[in-house]
Structure formats: C-alpha cells, structure tokens
Amino acid sequence: MSISTSVLSELLQALPNLRPQIYFKASLTALSHAMEDQVLAATLEQPLVIASFQRERFYRQEAHRYQRLAQRSNQIYVLSAPETDFTNSSEYYEKIAFEPDDSLSQEWHLVVIAQNYATCLVCRESMGSLAKNEQLREISPSLDMDTARRFEGIWTAERGVSLKAAELLLDRILVYRPELADKIHLCRQRFGIGERLSETIAEQNEYACDIDTDPFVQRLVTYLQASQYKLHKAYRSITAQARKERLVNTISTAIRRSLDPHEILQVATQELGQNLGACRCLIYRAQGTDAKAVIDHEFLKPGVTSLLRQTWLLENNLLFREVVLQSAGVCITDTQTDARITSSKELWELVKKYGIRSWLMEPVFYQGRLLGIVELHYCNETLHDWQAGDFDLVEAIATQVGAALIQAEAYANLEVLNKQLEALDRTRSNLIAITGHELRTPLSTIQVCLESLASEPDMPPELRQVMLDTALTDSERMRKLIQDFLTLSNLESGRVEWHPESLSLQECVELSLSRIRTRFASEKLPKITTQLAKNLPLVKADGDWLVEVLAKLVDNACKFTSSDGEITIKAERNRKKMVEVTVADTGRGIEPHLLEIVFDRFYQEEGALRRTTGGTGLGLAISRQIVNGWGGEIWAKSNGKNQGSQFHFTIPIVEARQEQKLSRPRKGSKRQGTQEKTL
Ligand code: ADP
C-alpha cells in the first residue's frame, strides 16, 4: 500500500493563500534542528511532534535526538521509508514505516504543535535534485554536494497552517498504523486538530507570540555560522587547489618548452618560492650518499642572504639524513625549539647564519632514486603558518622536477650517444681512408721486398740486407701509424679518461726532452734551449698527455731542423690566466697557407710516398685533440719557407688557493713511468 498524493499538494490545496518557496537542504536541516531544540528547551509541555524522513538513513542520523525528544512528549510520530531495520513500532515513540514509493519518500516534514506555539515545515524535494547531486559527486568527490539539494515548500510558525499539516500527516499515519486510532484521536482533541480551522487561523498571532524564541534563534545562528565556516573552508580548499594546478601547470609548461635542466629548475624555484611566500627557496641536485651539494638555483625575498653557489652541508645534516632514510619530506615549524636543530652544532650554525626560522625539506625522487632536494626557508621573527595543501603542493612540484631532471638526463645521454656514434662513424671513414691510402703503400713495399727475397735465392747478400731493412722500416711505420690512429680515434670519440693534476711545467719539459734524446740517440740533434719564465705557476693538466704534446712538438722541430739549427722551448703566463708554451725552431718553416692545414690528419708536406722523416702525419692532429681536452688552444706560426716555425699551445693554471693545497714535491718515479706509457 502506498499513497501517491503529496502532503504538500494537499496542504496547498487546503490553504490556497500559502506561497511555497525554495529551501536548500542545509536550511531545512537548520530549521528542523531549531524546531526540535525548541521542544527540548520547554520543560512542562507535551507537544505533538510529527517528523517524516525520506529514507531510513536520514532518520538514523537523527535517531538519538528523537530519543531525547521522547522524554519531553508521548505524542511523537516518526515516519520513514525502511531501508534495513526501520519498522512500525511503539518503543520510545511511534515509528511508521511507509512504502518506499509513497509520495512521502519525496518529502520532508516536521510539525510541532504545543499549547502556546506551533511550527511546521512541509517540503518536497525538487525533481532531479538527487540525480544532479549524484552527478556532481562523481565529478568532484571531495565536495559535499549533498548540501546543494533543493526543496520546495512551506516553513511557518502560523498555528492554523501547522494544525492543517498535522491533520494531513495524522491521516496518513492512520493509513499505515490504524491501531493508533485512539492515541491519534486523543491528540486531535488535545490540540484541536481538524476543528474550527478558520477560527484557529484567526487566533494564531495571539498564540505565536507567547513563547521563548531564544533556543530557536540560537540554533539558527549556530547553523548559519557553521555553514559560513564550511563555505569558507570549501573556498580555501578550492583556492589552494587552483593555486596548485596553476603552479604545476606553469612548471609543466616550462618542462615541455625546454630540455635545459637549468632553465626548468630556475622556473620551479622561482614559482614555488613566490607562491608559498618563502624567504628562500632552493632546489639542488643531491644523491643519498652525497656529503655536500652546491646550490645552483635559488629564489630570494629582498633582504635575505643568498646561498647561491655556496656549498650546502649534507653529510652531518640530520634533516637531510631523515629525508633520505624515510624517503619523505621533513618540516620544522620552529628551528629554535626543534631538537633536531638544537642538538646539532652544524645545523644550529646554519640556522643562525642564514636566519632560518621555519624549514621544509622535500626530496625529489624518480622511481625510488633521490635526484635532488627542494628546500623552503622562512626567516621571519614570527613562526610560519603552514596552510593546508602547502605540503601537497611542494610534493607535486618535487614530482614534476624529478620528471624534468630525468627527461633532461635522458636527452643528455642521447646527445652523448649521438656524439659517440658520430665519432664511430668518423673512425670508420678514417679506417677506410687509412687502409686505402696510408697502409697500402708500406704494405706494397713489404710485399715487393719479400717476394724478391723469395723468388731470387741468389740475390747478393748486400741487396738482401737492403730488402730486409726496407721491409722492416715499413712494417715499423705501419705499427706506428696504427698506434697513432687508435690514439686519435680514442681522443676524438671521447673515450679517453682525463686525470688532471697540478703540474710543474719544468718537470714535464725535462721528461719530454729525455724521451727525445732516447729516440734520437744515434743522431746529432740541433741545440735545444729552454726559457721558462721565473715563478711560473703550476698548470692543471693530465701529466702524461702534456709530456706527449711537448715530445711531439720537439720531435717535429728536430725532424725539420738541421743539426746546426736551434730549438727553443719557452713558457710564460698570458693574460687569459693560462700558461703559453712555445716550441720554436730555425728549420725549414711552413708556408703561411699551410699553417692550419698541418693540423689535418695525415697531412705531410712530402706526401705519403716521399716521406723521409718517418712520421705518420697524425702527430699534430693528436696534439690538438689533447690540448683542446684540457681547454687550451694550439696553433702554428712561421714566416715561410726556411724561416723556422713556432708551435704555441696554452694550458690552464692552478688557482692560487688550489696551488697551495696541491703543490707537492714531484721527484721522478711517476714521471719516469710516463715515458713507457703506451698511448
Ligand atoms: P708527422 O708525423 O708527419 O710529423 P705531424 O702531424 O706531426 O706528422 O706533422 C704534419 C706535418 O706538418 C709534417 O709532416 C710537416 O710537413 C709539418 N710540420 C710539423 N712540424 C713542423 C716543423 N717544426 N717545421 C716544419 N714543418 C712542420
């Protein structure tokens, strides 16, 4: 059994002057509670209370209130559509379970009739309100859209209207629970329900004023305040969400636009620091095992001390250790009282030096690997007031930064791979060239010699010796050629490991000269003099390679200068904070148009077939690769044929601070080893 007629419609039909209006669910909850509180506040009365809930779940939220109300009156009727265990019963008050398809399930009613006051609320939920509400909840589960449900109907303190509403509801209760007929009859008699309607309406004002409205008003004000607070909270959460999305968007855009990690981290530092009103925001690269980090990216408020390019302590930094250990961010609201800071000498000093009052440290992870750290410092006198959502925001940015760093790293790796591929390709072309032109010549000579020796057993011994010597010389030339070629290939493809150290140039020159003397032991060499400037600073280079370059240049000078000529090795500090070394000779000189070409691979003035000097044509190309490797330059000068040549190259010097630290007596042993090194 269910009734399809709406109570509201019946009421409006009976009292056509009533004007229904729209109420939000929150307003109806407030009004209902206020009406119930009014009942609870009165001590002597036994009012009639009829409450109709759309569903059992709504009733259950209020069940405890109705138990308290039952202590005030024996005329309480609660109606609801059952969902689990709501049934017709008369325990504390009368419960009336109506059919779920009864029109009551669309409506919300509360009627209170006392001797000296009466109020009623008779409303019907707007069509589609529930469905719309469900849709909104799907879109934004975090928002409480239940409060947006809308109802249409009457709320009034007019006694006549309340009596009519009570009459309609009591009629409906009787349909579901006819056994309550006597109790309801008594109730009707007591409150004059269903009688003298027009007179009652006329008397309403007299009754309506005769009550204490304080509990009612108090309750409404409390509701109003609570709603305002909820609104305020919702507004703040929406603002925080919008701020987070804006910021994440800005940083994602920067990431999409650029593959330069420097640019990305700069944008992230700036935006994050600005958005969270930090005094200082830092982002730096760090791994879990690092002892220190250099601050490369910083946002600063005016007047705050900068940390840019400073070395930031990580090893004894308890905060950093905690972040690494827990794989999560750490936030300190007050550094002055936090035990982690006050118990650590190092941290306490940092806090004092840089005026950090509140401190947040967030790790930048990518697939469990620590890539860096985001830090926020607040340096004010007053403690920083962290807002809800701040931590989420920093975490979201850290995630973006992690992705950006990995992306940039992958790109850089790709570039290195590309370079290696290009170098490999060059090596391949060179190999073809070398086998085609450079190796075939000595190989043919060796072949001719060996064939002659094999086919002519009667060859005179002197000629036989000449044949053997020629074959041996050419095979030695091939060995050297291949060795130089491999060295050059390694240098060009970046496969060489550099070990820069602080070196005394004097020692390197001596080592290269001793190598030359060994090589030209049987020949008369031109006079070699060295002119190294006094107080020459230490140079920063890989010692083995530096000796190699010096030896190659002096070797060339010896080869292309007659024994009565002169070779000078000079070195002085130039204006670019480099030491410039010059190897000058008085030999055959170089034509001006060939000054750059001599550095090309396989260039030799005589051409491959007319070589007398035993070179490979790769020495200067190798020297250029080595010098460029330590950031120097190499070039040749000559006034032309038979005017002598000068080869210049530069080496970076060791900074004054480093010089003191690194300078050490260097006597022989390591350098002696250099000579034997195969390059
Ligand atoms: P090589 O092994 O043939 O010496 P390099 O690359 O060292 O190969 O030199 C290339 C060419 O540059 C030489 O063959 C020579 O023609 C020219 N060259 C190098 N050094 C000198 C120098 N000091 N005087 C004149 N010509 C030089």
XYZ file of C-alpha atoms and ligand atoms in Angstrom, residues 556-557 559-560 585 588-590 598 603-606 615-620 645 647, ligand 1:
48
model
C 108.868 17.615 -35.209
C 111.240 20.514 -34.581
C 112.956 16.330 -37.681
C 112.565 19.534 -39.688
C 112.903 26.111 -34.357
C 112.541 24.550 -42.844
C 109.475 26.608 -41.873
C 105.881 26.344 -43.104
C 99.384 20.944 -40.885
C 98.981 15.853 -43.681
C 102.664 15.723 -44.593
C 104.373 18.169 -46.845
C 106.252 15.441 -48.691
C 106.340 10.448 -39.234
C 102.726 9.339 -39.554
C 101.074 12.686 -40.305
C 98.926 12.286 -37.175
C 101.128 13.939 -34.512
C 99.692 17.466 -34.763
C 108.422 27.569 -37.242
C 104.197 25.986 -32.336
P 104.411 13.838 -38.808
O 104.337 12.588 -38.066
O 104.475 13.685 -40.272
O 105.440 14.751 -38.275
P 102.657 15.792 -37.828
O 101.186 15.816 -37.747
O 103.406 15.912 -36.576
O 103.043 14.493 -38.592
O 103.105 16.925 -38.800
C 102.451 17.124 -40.008
C 103.276 17.883 -40.965
O 103.417 19.258 -40.538
C 104.701 17.395 -41.107
O 104.810 16.283 -41.956
C 105.372 18.616 -41.652
O 105.153 18.711 -43.059
C 104.669 19.749 -40.936
N 105.452 20.167 -39.720
C 105.220 19.778 -38.465
N 106.092 20.363 -37.620
C 106.913 21.120 -38.372
C 108.007 21.960 -38.060
N 108.509 22.147 -36.850
N 108.633 22.587 -39.122
C 108.163 22.431 -40.367
N 107.121 21.673 -40.710
C 106.487 21.015 -39.702
